[in-house]
CSV table of C-alpha atoms in Angstrom, one decimal:
chain,number,residue,atom,x,y,z
V,1,UNK,CA,0.3,29.9,5.1
V,2,UNK,CA,-0.7,31.6,1.8
V,3,UNK,CA,-1.2,29.7,-1.4
V,4,UNK,CA,1.8,31.4,-3.0
V,5,UNK,CA,4.1,29.9,-0.4
V,6,UNK,CA,2.5,26.5,-0.6
V,7,UNK,CA,2.7,26.1,-4.4
V,8,UNK,CA,6.4,25.8,-4.9
V,9,UNK,CA,6.7,23.0,-2.4
V,10,UNK,CA,7.1,19.5,-3.9
V,11,UNK,CA,3.5,18.5,-3.3
V,12,UNK,CA,3.0,17.3,-6.9
V,13,UNK,CA,1.0,14.1,-7.4
V,14,UNK,CA,4.2,12.3,-7.9
V,15,UNK,CA,5.6,13.5,-4.6
V,16,UNK,CA,2.4,13.0,-2.6
V,17,UNK,CA,2.2,9.3,-3.6
V,18,UNK,CA,5.9,8.6,-3.3
V,19,UNK,CA,6.1,5.5,-1.1
V,20,UNK,CA,9.7,4.5,-1.3
V,21,UNK,CA,10.6,5.4,2.2
V,22,UNK,CA,8.0,3.2,3.7
V,23,UNK,CA,8.0,0.4,1.3
V,24,UNK,CA,11.7,0.0,2.0
V,25,UNK,CA,10.9,-0.2,5.7
V,26,UNK,CA,8.3,-3.0,5.3
V,27,UNK,CA,10.6,-5.9,4.9
V,28,UNK,CA,13.2,-4.6,7.3
V,29,UNK,CA,10.7,-4.1,10.0
V,30,UNK,CA,9.4,-7.6,9.7
V,31,UNK,CA,12.8,-9.3,9.9
V,32,UNK,CA,13.3,-8.3,13.5
V,33,UNK,CA,13.4,-11.2,16.0
V,34,UNK,CA,10.5,-10.5,18.3
V,35,UNK,CA,9.4,-13.2,20.7
V,36,UNK,CA,6.0,-14.2,22.0
V,37,UNK,CA,7.0,-13.4,25.5
V,38,UNK,CA,7.7,-9.8,24.5
V,39,UNK,CA,4.2,-9.4,23.2
V,40,UNK,CA,2.5,-10.9,26.2
V,41,UNK,CA,3.0,-7.7,28.2
V,42,UNK,CA,2.9,-4.0,27.6
V,43,UNK,CA,4.7,-3.4,24.3
V,44,UNK,CA,5.6,0.3,25.1
V,45,UNK,CA,7.7,-1.0,28.0
V,46,UNK,CA,9.3,-3.5,25.7
V,47,UNK,CA,10.1,-0.9,23.1
V,48,UNK,CA,11.0,2.3,24.9
V,49,UNK,CA,12.8,3.8,22.0
V,50,UNK,CA,9.9,3.2,19.6
V,51,UNK,CA,7.5,4.6,22.2
V,52,UNK,CA,9.7,7.6,22.7
V,53,UNK,CA,9.9,8.2,18.9
V,54,UNK,CA,6.1,8.2,18.6
V,55,UNK,CA,5.8,10.4,21.7
V,56,UNK,CA,8.3,12.9,20.2
V,57,UNK,CA,6.4,13.2,16.9
V,58,UNK,CA,3.2,13.6,18.8
V,59,UNK,CA,4.5,16.1,21.3
V,60,UNK,CA,6.0,18.2,18.6
V,61,UNK,CA,2.7,18.1,16.7
V,62,UNK,CA,4.4,16.9,13.5
V,63,UNK,CA,1.7,14.3,13.2
V,64,UNK,CA,-1.7,14.0,14.8
V,65,UNK,CA,-1.2,10.3,15.4
V,66,UNK,CA,1.5,7.6,15.3
V,67,UNK,CA,0.0,4.2,16.2
V,68,UNK,CA,1.9,0.9,15.9
V,69,UNK,CA,0.7,-2.7,16.1
V,70,UNK,CA,2.6,-5.9,16.8
V,71,UNK,CA,0.9,-9.3,16.5
V,72,UNK,CA,2.3,-12.7,17.1
V,73,UNK,CA,1.2,-15.8,15.1
V,74,UNK,CA,-2.5,-16.3,15.4
V,75,UNK,CA,-3.0,-14.4,18.7
V,76,UNK,CA,-6.2,-12.6,18.2
V,77,UNK,CA,-5.3,-9.0,19.2
V,78,UNK,CA,-2.3,-7.1,18.1
V,79,UNK,CA,-0.5,-5.1,20.8
V,80,UNK,CA,0.1,-1.4,20.3
V,81,UNK,CA,2.6,1.4,20.8
V,82,UNK,CA,2.0,5.1,20.4
V,83,UNK,CA,-1.3,6.9,19.9
V,84,UNK,CA,-2.5,10.4,19.2
V,85,UNK,CA,-5.8,11.8,18.0
V,86,UNK,CA,-7.9,11.8,14.8
V,87,UNK,CA,-6.6,15.2,13.9
V,88,UNK,CA,-4.4,18.0,15.4
V,89,UNK,CA,-7.5,19.8,16.5
V,90,UNK,CA,-9.3,16.7,17.7
V,91,UNK,CA,-9.6,15.3,21.2
V,92,UNK,CA,-10.7,11.8,20.0
V,93,UNK,CA,-7.9,9.3,20.5
V,94,UNK,CA,-7.0,6.9,17.8
V,95,UNK,CA,-7.3,3.1,18.4
V,96,UNK,CA,-7.5,-0.1,16.5
V,97,UNK,CA,-10.9,0.9,15.0
V,98,UNK,CA,-9.7,4.3,13.7
V,99,UNK,CA,-10.0,4.7,9.9
V,100,UNK,CA,-6.9,5.4,7.8
V,101,UNK,CA,-6.3,6.0,4.1
V,102,UNK,CA,-4.0,3.1,3.4
V,103,UNK,CA,-3.3,4.0,-0.3
V,104,UNK,CA,-0.8,1.5,-1.7
V,105,UNK,CA,-1.3,-0.9,1.2
V,106,UNK,CA,-4.3,-1.7,-0.9
V,107,UNK,CA,-2.0,-3.5,-3.4
V,108,UNK,CA,-1.4,-6.7,-1.4
V,109,UNK,CA,-5.1,-7.0,-0.9
V,110,UNK,CA,-5.7,-6.8,-4.7
V,111,UNK,CA,-2.7,-9.1,-5.2
V,112,UNK,CA,-4.2,-11.8,-3.0
V,113,UNK,CA,-7.6,-11.4,-4.7
V,114,UNK,CA,-5.9,-12.1,-7.9
V,115,UNK,CA,-4.2,-15.1,-6.4
V,116,UNK,CA,-7.7,-16.4,-5.5
V,117,UNK,CA,-8.7,-16.4,-9.1
V,118,UNK,CA,-5.5,-18.2,-10.1
V,119,UNK,CA,-6.3,-20.8,-7.4
V,120,UNK,CA,-9.8,-21.1,-8.8
V,121,UNK,CA,-8.2,-22.0,-12.1
V,122,UNK,CA,-9.8,-19.1,-13.9
V,123,UNK,CA,-6.5,-17.5,-14.9
V,124,UNK,CA,-2.8,-18.5,-14.5
V,125,UNK,CA,0.2,-16.5,-13.4
V,126,UNK,CA,1.5,-16.5,-16.9
V,127,UNK,CA,-1.8,-16.1,-18.7
V,128,UNK,CA,-1.4,-13.3,-21.3
V,129,UNK,CA,-3.5,-10.3,-20.4
V,130,UNK,CA,-4.9,-10.1,-23.9
V,131,UNK,CA,-6.7,-13.4,-23.3
V,132,UNK,CA,-8.7,-11.6,-20.6
V,133,UNK,CA,-8.8,-8.2,-22.2
V,134,UNK,CA,-8.2,-8.3,-26.0
V,135,UNK,CA,-7.5,-4.5,-26.2
V,136,UNK,CA,-4.0,-5.3,-24.7
V,137,UNK,CA,-3.1,-7.7,-27.5
V,138,UNK,CA,-0.8,-5.5,-29.7
V,139,UNK,CA,0.9,-3.1,-27.3
V,140,UNK,CA,3.4,-0.5,-28.4
V,141,UNK,CA,6.4,0.5,-26.3
V,142,UNK,CA,8.0,4.0,-26.2
V,143,UNK,CA,11.5,4.2,-27.6
V,144,UNK,CA,12.2,6.9,-24.9
V,145,UNK,CA,10.0,6.6,-21.8
V,146,UNK,CA,9.8,10.4,-21.7
V,147,UNK,CA,9.6,10.8,-25.5
V,148,UNK,CA,6.8,11.4,-28.0
V,149,UNK,CA,3.9,9.0,-27.9
V,150,UNK,CA,4.3,8.3,-31.7
V,151,UNK,CA,7.9,7.1,-31.3
V,152,UNK,CA,7.2,3.5,-30.5
V,153,UNK,CA,8.2,-0.1,-31.3
V,154,UNK,CA,6.0,-3.2,-31.0
V,155,UNK,CA,6.0,-5.1,-27.7
V,156,UNK,CA,8.3,-8.1,-27.9
V,157,UNK,CA,6.2,-10.3,-25.6
V,158,UNK,CA,2.7,-10.1,-24.2
V,159,UNK,CA,1.8,-8.7,-20.8
V,160,UNK,CA,1.0,-11.4,-18.3
V,161,UNK,CA,-0.8,-11.6,-14.9
V,162,UNK,CA,2.6,-12.2,-13.2
V,163,UNK,CA,4.0,-9.0,-14.7
V,164,UNK,CA,1.0,-7.0,-13.5
V,165,UNK,CA,1.4,-8.4,-10.0
V,166,UNK,CA,5.1,-7.5,-9.9
V,167,UNK,CA,5.2,-4.1,-11.7
V,168,UNK,CA,7.1,-5.6,-14.5
V,169,UNK,CA,4.6,-5.2,-17.4
V,170,UNK,CA,6.2,-1.9,-18.5
V,171,UNK,CA,3.1,0.1,-17.7
V,172,UNK,CA,3.5,3.7,-16.5
V,173,UNK,CA,2.1,5.6,-13.5
V,174,UNK,CA,1.2,9.2,-12.8
V,175,UNK,CA,3.8,9.2,-9.9
V,176,UNK,CA,6.7,7.9,-12.1
V,177,UNK,CA,5.9,8.8,-15.7
V,178,UNK,CA,7.1,12.0,-17.2
V,179,UNK,CA,6.7,13.9,-20.5
V,180,UNK,CA,4.0,13.1,-23.0
V,181,UNK,CA,3.0,9.8,-21.4
V,182,UNK,CA,2.2,11.5,-18.1
V,183,UNK,CA,0.2,14.2,-19.9
V,184,UNK,CA,-1.7,11.5,-21.7
V,185,UNK,CA,-2.5,9.7,-18.4
V,186,UNK,CA,-3.8,13.0,-16.9
V,187,UNK,CA,-5.9,13.8,-20.0
V,188,UNK,CA,-7.4,10.3,-20.0
V,189,UNK,CA,-8.1,10.3,-16.3
V,190,UNK,CA,-5.8,7.4,-15.7
V,191,UNK,CA,-5.2,8.2,-12.0
V,192,UNK,CA,-5.1,6.0,-8.9
V,193,UNK,CA,-5.5,7.1,-5.3
V,194,UNK,CA,-7.4,10.2,-4.3
V,195,UNK,CA,-6.1,13.1,-2.2
V,196,UNK,CA,-8.7,15.8,-1.5
V,197,UNK,CA,-12.1,17.3,-2.6
V,198,UNK,CA,-10.4,20.7,-2.4
V,199,UNK,CA,-8.0,21.6,-5.2
V,200,UNK,CA,-4.4,21.8,-3.8
V,201,UNK,CA,-2.2,24.6,-5.1
V,202,UNK,CA,0.6,23.2,-7.2
V,203,UNK,CA,-1.0,19.7,-7.5
V,204,UNK,CA,-2.7,18.6,-10.7
V,205,UNK,CA,-6.3,17.5,-10.1
V,206,UNK,CA,-7.2,15.4,-13.2
V,207,UNK,CA,-10.8,14.2,-13.7
V,208,UNK,CA,-10.8,10.4,-13.3
V,209,UNK,CA,-12.1,8.3,-16.1
V,210,UNK,CA,-15.8,7.4,-15.8
V,211,UNK,CA,-15.4,3.9,-14.3
V,212,UNK,CA,-12.8,1.2,-14.1
V,213,UNK,CA,-13.8,-0.4,-17.5
V,214,UNK,CA,-13.3,2.9,-19.4
V,215,UNK,CA,-10.1,3.5,-17.3
V,216,UNK,CA,-8.7,0.2,-18.5
V,217,UNK,CA,-9.8,0.7,-22.1
V,218,UNK,CA,-8.1,4.0,-22.2
V,219,UNK,CA,-4.9,2.6,-20.7
V,220,UNK,CA,-4.8,0.0,-23.5
V,221,UNK,CA,-4.6,2.7,-26.1
V,222,UNK,CA,-1.4,4.3,-24.7
V,223,UNK,CA,2.1,3.0,-25.1
V,224,UNK,CA,4.1,1.2,-22.5
V,225,UNK,CA,7.1,2.8,-20.8
V,226,UNK,CA,9.2,-0.3,-21.1
V,227,UNK,CA,9.2,-3.7,-22.9
V,228,UNK,CA,7.3,-6.2,-20.7
V,229,UNK,CA,9.3,-8.4,-18.4
V,230,UNK,CA,12.5,-6.3,-18.7
V,231,UNK,CA,12.4,-3.6,-15.9
V,232,UNK,CA,10.8,-3.2,-12.5
V,233,UNK,CA,8.9,0.1,-12.5
V,234,UNK,CA,6.1,1.1,-10.1
V,235,UNK,CA,2.9,1.2,-12.1
V,236,UNK,CA,-0.8,1.3,-12.7
V,237,UNK,CA,-0.7,-2.5,-13.0
V,238,UNK,CA,-2.4,-3.3,-9.7
V,239,UNK,CA,-5.2,-1.0,-10.6
V,240,UNK,CA,-5.5,-2.8,-13.9
V,241,UNK,CA,-5.8,-6.1,-12.0
V,242,UNK,CA,-9.0,-4.7,-10.5
V,243,UNK,CA,-10.5,-4.7,-14.0
V,244,UNK,CA,-9.0,-8.2,-14.6
V,245,UNK,CA,-10.8,-9.4,-11.5
V,246,UNK,CA,-14.1,-8.0,-12.8
V,247,UNK,CA,-13.8,-9.6,-16.2
V,248,UNK,CA,-12.7,-13.0,-14.9
V,249,UNK,CA,-15.0,-13.2,-11.9
V,250,UNK,CA,-18.1,-11.6,-13.4
V,251,UNK,CA,-18.4,-9.4,-10.3
V,252,UNK,CA,-17.7,-5.7,-9.7
V,253,UNK,CA,-14.2,-5.3,-8.2
V,254,UNK,CA,-15.4,-3.9,-4.8
V,255,UNK,CA,-18.1,-6.6,-4.6
V,256,UNK,CA,-15.5,-9.3,-5.2
V,257,UNK,CA,-13.2,-8.0,-2.4
V,258,UNK,CA,-16.1,-7.8,0.0
V,259,UNK,CA,-17.4,-11.3,-0.8
V,260,UNK,CA,-14.1,-13.2,-1.0
V,261,UNK,CA,-11.9,-11.3,1.4
V,262,UNK,CA,-13.5,-8.6,3.7
V,263,UNK,CA,-16.6,-10.5,4.8
V,264,UNK,CA,-14.8,-13.9,5.4
V,265,UNK,CA,-12.0,-12.1,7.3
V,266,UNK,CA,-14.4,-10.0,9.4
V,267,UNK,CA,-12.9,-6.8,7.9
V,268,UNK,CA,-15.9,-4.7,8.6
V,269,UNK,CA,-14.1,-1.3,8.3
V,270,UNK,CA,-12.4,-1.6,4.9
V,271,UNK,CA,-14.0,0.3,2.0
V,272,UNK,CA,-13.4,2.5,-1.0
V,273,UNK,CA,-16.0,4.9,0.4
V,274,UNK,CA,-16.4,5.6,4.1
V,275,UNK,CA,-20.0,5.5,5.1
V,276,UNK,CA,-21.4,8.7,6.4
V,277,UNK,CA,-22.2,7.0,9.7
V,278,UNK,CA,-18.5,6.0,10.2
V,279,UNK,CA,-16.8,9.3,9.3
V,280,UNK,CA,-16.4,10.1,13.0
V,281,UNK,CA,-13.7,7.4,13.1
V,282,UNK,CA,-11.8,8.8,10.1
V,283,UNK,CA,-8.4,10.5,10.6
V,284,UNK,CA,-7.6,13.9,9.1
V,285,UNK,CA,-4.8,13.7,6.4
V,286,UNK,CA,-2.1,16.4,6.3
V,287,UNK,CA,0.3,17.8,3.8
V,288,UNK,CA,3.8,18.8,5.0
V,289,UNK,CA,5.1,22.0,3.4
V,290,UNK,CA,8.2,23.9,4.6
V,291,UNK,CA,7.9,21.9,7.8
V,292,UNK,CA,4.4,23.2,8.4
V,293,UNK,CA,1.5,20.8,8.8
V,294,UNK,CA,-1.4,21.8,6.6
V,295,UNK,CA,-4.9,20.2,6.3
V,296,UNK,CA,-5.0,18.1,3.1
V,297,UNK,CA,-8.1,16.0,3.5
V,298,UNK,CA,-10.1,16.8,6.7
V,299,UNK,CA,-12.3,13.9,7.8
V,300,UNK,CA,-15.4,16.0,7.9
V,301,UNK,CA,-15.1,16.8,4.2
V,302,UNK,CA,-13.0,13.9,3.0
V,303,UNK,CA,-13.0,12.8,-0.6
V,304,UNK,CA,-13.2,9.3,0.8
V,305,UNK,CA,-16.8,10.1,1.7
V,306,UNK,CA,-17.5,10.2,-2.0
V,307,UNK,CA,-17.8,7.0,-4.1
V,308,UNK,CA,-14.7,6.8,-6.4
V,309,UNK,CA,-15.2,7.2,-10.1
V,310,UNK,CA,-12.6,4.5,-10.5
V,311,UNK,CA,-12.2,1.9,-7.7
V,312,UNK,CA,-8.5,1.8,-7.2
V,313,UNK,CA,-7.0,-1.6,-6.3
V,314,UNK,CA,-3.6,0.1,-6.2
V,315,UNK,CA,-4.4,2.8,-3.8
V,316,UNK,CA,-8.1,3.3,-3.0
V,317,UNK,CA,-8.9,1.7,0.3
V,318,UNK,CA,-9.6,3.0,3.7
V,319,UNK,CA,-9.1,0.5,6.6
V,320,UNK,CA,-8.5,0.2,10.3
V,321,UNK,CA,-5.5,-1.2,12.2
V,322,UNK,CA,-7.8,-4.0,13.5
V,323,UNK,CA,-9.0,-4.9,9.9
V,324,UNK,CA,-5.6,-4.8,8.3
V,325,UNK,CA,-4.2,-6.9,11.2
V,326,UNK,CA,-6.8,-9.6,10.3
V,327,UNK,CA,-5.6,-9.6,6.7
V,328,UNK,CA,-2.0,-9.9,7.8
V,329,UNK,CA,-3.0,-12.6,10.3
V,330,UNK,CA,-4.7,-14.6,7.6
V,331,UNK,CA,-1.5,-14.4,5.5
V,332,UNK,CA,0.5,-15.7,8.6
V,333,UNK,CA,-2.1,-18.5,8.8
V,334,UNK,CA,-1.4,-19.4,5.2
V,335,UNK,CA,-5.0,-18.6,4.2
V,336,UNK,CA,-6.8,-19.5,7.5
V,337,UNK,CA,-8.2,-17.2,10.1
V,338,UNK,CA,-10.1,-18.4,13.2
V,339,UNK,CA,-10.2,-21.9,11.8
V,340,UNK,CA,-11.9,-20.8,8.5
V,341,UNK,CA,-10.1,-21.1,5.2
V,342,UNK,CA,-10.2,-18.0,3.2
V,343,UNK,CA,-7.5,-18.8,0.7
V,344,UNK,CA,-5.6,-21.9,-0.1
V,345,UNK,CA,-2.2,-22.4,1.5
V,346,UNK,CA,-0.6,-22.6,-2.0
V,347,UNK,CA,-2.2,-19.3,-3.1
V,348,UNK,CA,-0.7,-17.5,-0.1
V,349,UNK,CA,2.7,-19.2,-0.4
V,350,UNK,CA,3.0,-18.4,-4.1
V,351,UNK,CA,1.5,-14.9,-3.7
V,352,UNK,CA,4.0,-13.9,-1.0
V,353,UNK,CA,7.0,-15.4,-2.8
V,354,UNK,CA,9.3,-13.6,-5.3
V,355,UNK,CA,7.4,-13.7,-8.6
V,356,UNK,CA,9.5,-11.3,-10.6
V,357,UNK,CA,10.3,-12.8,-14.1
V,358,UNK,CA,13.9,-13.9,-14.5
V,359,UNK,CA,14.3,-11.6,-17.6
V,360,UNK,CA,13.8,-8.4,-15.5
V,361,UNK,CA,16.7,-6.1,-14.8
V,362,UNK,CA,16.3,-4.7,-11.3
V,363,UNK,CA,19.2,-2.2,-11.6
V,364,UNK,CA,18.2,1.2,-10.2
V,365,UNK,CA,14.9,0.1,-8.9
V,366,UNK,CA,13.6,-0.3,-5.3
V,367,UNK,CA,13.8,-4.0,-5.7
V,368,UNK,CA,17.6,-4.4,-6.0
V,369,UNK,CA,18.6,-7.4,-3.9
V,370,UNK,CA,14.9,-8.1,-3.1
V,371,UNK,CA,11.8,-9.7,-4.6
V,372,UNK,CA,8.2,-8.8,-5.3
V,373,UNK,CA,5.1,-11.0,-4.9
V,374,UNK,CA,1.4,-10.4,-5.5
V,375,UNK,CA,1.3,-6.7,-4.8
V,376,UNK,CA,4.0,-6.5,-2.1
V,377,UNK,CA,7.7,-6.8,-1.4
V,378,UNK,CA,9.0,-10.3,-0.8
V,379,UNK,CA,12.3,-10.9,0.8
V,380,UNK,CA,13.7,-13.5,3.2
V,381,UNK,CA,10.3,-14.9,4.2
V,382,UNK,CA,8.7,-11.5,4.7
V,383,UNK,CA,6.0,-9.8,2.7
V,384,UNK,CA,4.6,-6.2,2.9
V,385,UNK,CA,4.1,-2.8,1.5
V,386,UNK,CA,3.6,0.8,2.5
V,387,UNK,CA,1.2,3.6,1.8
V,388,UNK,CA,1.6,7.2,0.5
V,389,UNK,CA,0.2,8.7,3.8
V,390,UNK,CA,2.7,7.0,6.0
V,391,UNK,CA,1.1,3.6,6.7
V,392,UNK,CA,3.0,0.4,6.6
V,393,UNK,CA,2.1,-3.3,7.0
V,394,UNK,CA,4.3,-6.5,6.9
V,395,UNK,CA,4.4,-10.1,7.9
V,396,UNK,CA,7.4,-12.4,8.7
V,397,UNK,CA,6.6,-16.0,8.1
V,398,UNK,CA,9.8,-17.2,9.7
V,399,UNK,CA,9.0,-15.5,13.0
V,400,UNK,CA,5.2,-15.5,12.8
V,401,UNK,CA,5.1,-11.8,13.2
V,402,UNK,CA,2.7,-9.2,11.8
V,403,UNK,CA,3.5,-5.5,12.1
V,404,UNK,CA,1.9,-2.2,11.1
V,405,UNK,CA,2.6,1.5,11.4
V,406,UNK,CA,-0.3,4.0,11.2
V,407,UNK,CA,-0.1,7.8,10.7
V,408,UNK,CA,-1.5,10.2,8.1
V,409,UNK,CA,0.7,12.8,6.3
V,410,UNK,CA,1.9,13.3,2.8
V,411,UNK,CA,4.4,13.1,1.2
V,412,UNK,CA,5.7,10.2,3.3
V,413,UNK,CA,9.3,11.3,3.0
V,414,UNK,CA,8.6,14.7,4.4
V,415,UNK,CA,9.9,13.4,7.7
V,416,UNK,CA,12.7,10.9,8.3
V,417,UNK,CA,10.4,8.6,10.2
V,418,UNK,CA,11.6,5.5,8.4
V,419,UNK,CA,15.3,5.9,9.4
V,420,UNK,CA,14.4,7.1,12.9
V,421,UNK,CA,11.9,4.2,13.4
V,422,UNK,CA,14.4,1.5,12.3
V,423,UNK,CA,17.1,3.1,14.5
V,424,UNK,CA,14.7,3.0,17.5
V,425,UNK,CA,13.8,-0.6,16.9
V,426,UNK,CA,17.5,-1.5,16.7
V,427,UNK,CA,18.3,0.3,19.9
V,428,UNK,CA,15.5,-1.6,21.7
V,429,UNK,CA,16.6,-4.9,20.2
V,430,UNK,CA,20.2,-4.3,21.4
V,431,UNK,CA,18.8,-3.7,24.9
V,432,UNK,CA,16.7,-6.9,24.7
V,433,UNK,CA,19.6,-8.9,23.5
V,434,UNK,CA,21.7,-7.6,26.4
V,435,UNK,CA,19.0,-8.5,28.9
V,436,UNK,CA,18.6,-11.9,27.4
V,437,UNK,CA,22.4,-12.5,27.6
V,438,UNK,CA,22.5,-11.3,31.2
V,439,UNK,CA,19.7,-13.7,32.2
V,440,UNK,CA,21.5,-16.7,30.6
V,441,UNK,CA,24.8,-15.6,32.2
V,442,UNK,CA,23.2,-15.6,35.6
C-alpha cells in the first residue's frame, strides 16, 4: 500500500492511542462467574466460542496473535486460550513469556506505585500537587478547552494526588486535546506512549521533552482543560505521577518501579526499554488501514529497543503475560504474592476502589455508572484497564479471577474484537449454565 492511500486513514496519534473499546471491556470481562473447576482443565475446551474467535482472527490473518489468560485466586499459573506467532511473517509461537507493548495497562502499575508512597506516609490521597511540585501552585484553566491559551481563568481549587490517579485534575492529553492546547503539547514534547522509530504518514511525530522532569515542568506552564475535580477526562495525569514518584521517593521513576514492584513480584520481563538480548521475544505491532494489516513497529527495529526520553507511567511499559499475571495476582492477594507482602492490604483495597471526587460530573465520559481507582476502572469489585495496542487486564475480587487479553494492533477499535469477545464469552457461559443445570437436575 502506498503512502498516499495510507495517510487519509484515521491513524492520528489520537486514534492510535484510543483505548475506549478495551477499557470498557475490562470490568465486564472480570464480572463473569468463572469457577475453579473450569480452570483446572483445558480452558479452550471450556470456552469453545472464545477459542473459535481467536482462531478466526488468526486464520484470517487479521492479527498475528490473540492470546488470553485466565487465572484463579492464587493459583500460580494462568491458563490460556488462543495463540499465534510473534508476527505475521514469523514462525515463533507466542506464549506466556512473549513481550507485548502494554501501553495504558502501565497505568494501574503506576497507580499502585503511587499508593505505596501514600501507604508510606510520604503523601496523601488529597495532598495538593503543589506541595510536591510548586510549579503547579497557581494553575490557569481554559475558558474553552479548544480555545486560545490566553483565554483562561484561575483554577478554583488545587490539583490533588487523588485527581491525578483518577483523571479528574483537568489536565489534557495528546489523544483527547484539540486546538491550541494540543499544538502546545506537541511543541513542548508532552507526549506519552511511543509508536515507531519510522515516521508514519499522517501521524504527527513530536520530539519528546528531554526527560521526565522537563516534561513535567513544561506541563505546569500550560493551562488545564477543565477546572480540577469537575470532569473526568483521560489525561497526562498518570505520566505526571511518574515525576511525583521521583520527587517524593528520591529515586528515578523506573528504578522505583523495579525496586518496589517488579523485583519483589518476580516481574523479570517488564521494562520501558527491551534489552537487545530479549528482542527475539518481542511481538511485531501492526497498524490497520482500510482493513489492511501494515507493519507499524517491527520487533527487529522497535522503538522499544531505545531508551525513552520520557519514561511514561501512563503508557510506556513492555511486559509479558506471565509478568502481568503476577501483578494481577498480587492485587487479588491484597498485596501478597507467594507469601511475601509487596503492598499493604489497605493500599490495594483503597487503590482498587472508586476514588473519583464527589464533585466530578461524569456525564459524557467513559465512567458513566462506573468508578475509577488508582490508574484503572473500578466497578462492582473489579479493577482493570486496557492498552492502545489491544491488550487488556482485569481482576475480580468477588470471584478471585484474573484475566488478560494479548494482541498487538492499532488503533484498538479497528476491529470489533471487544463486542465479539464479550458475545463469545456470554455464549460459552450460557452453555456452562445449561450444563450445570442439567447436572443438578439429574
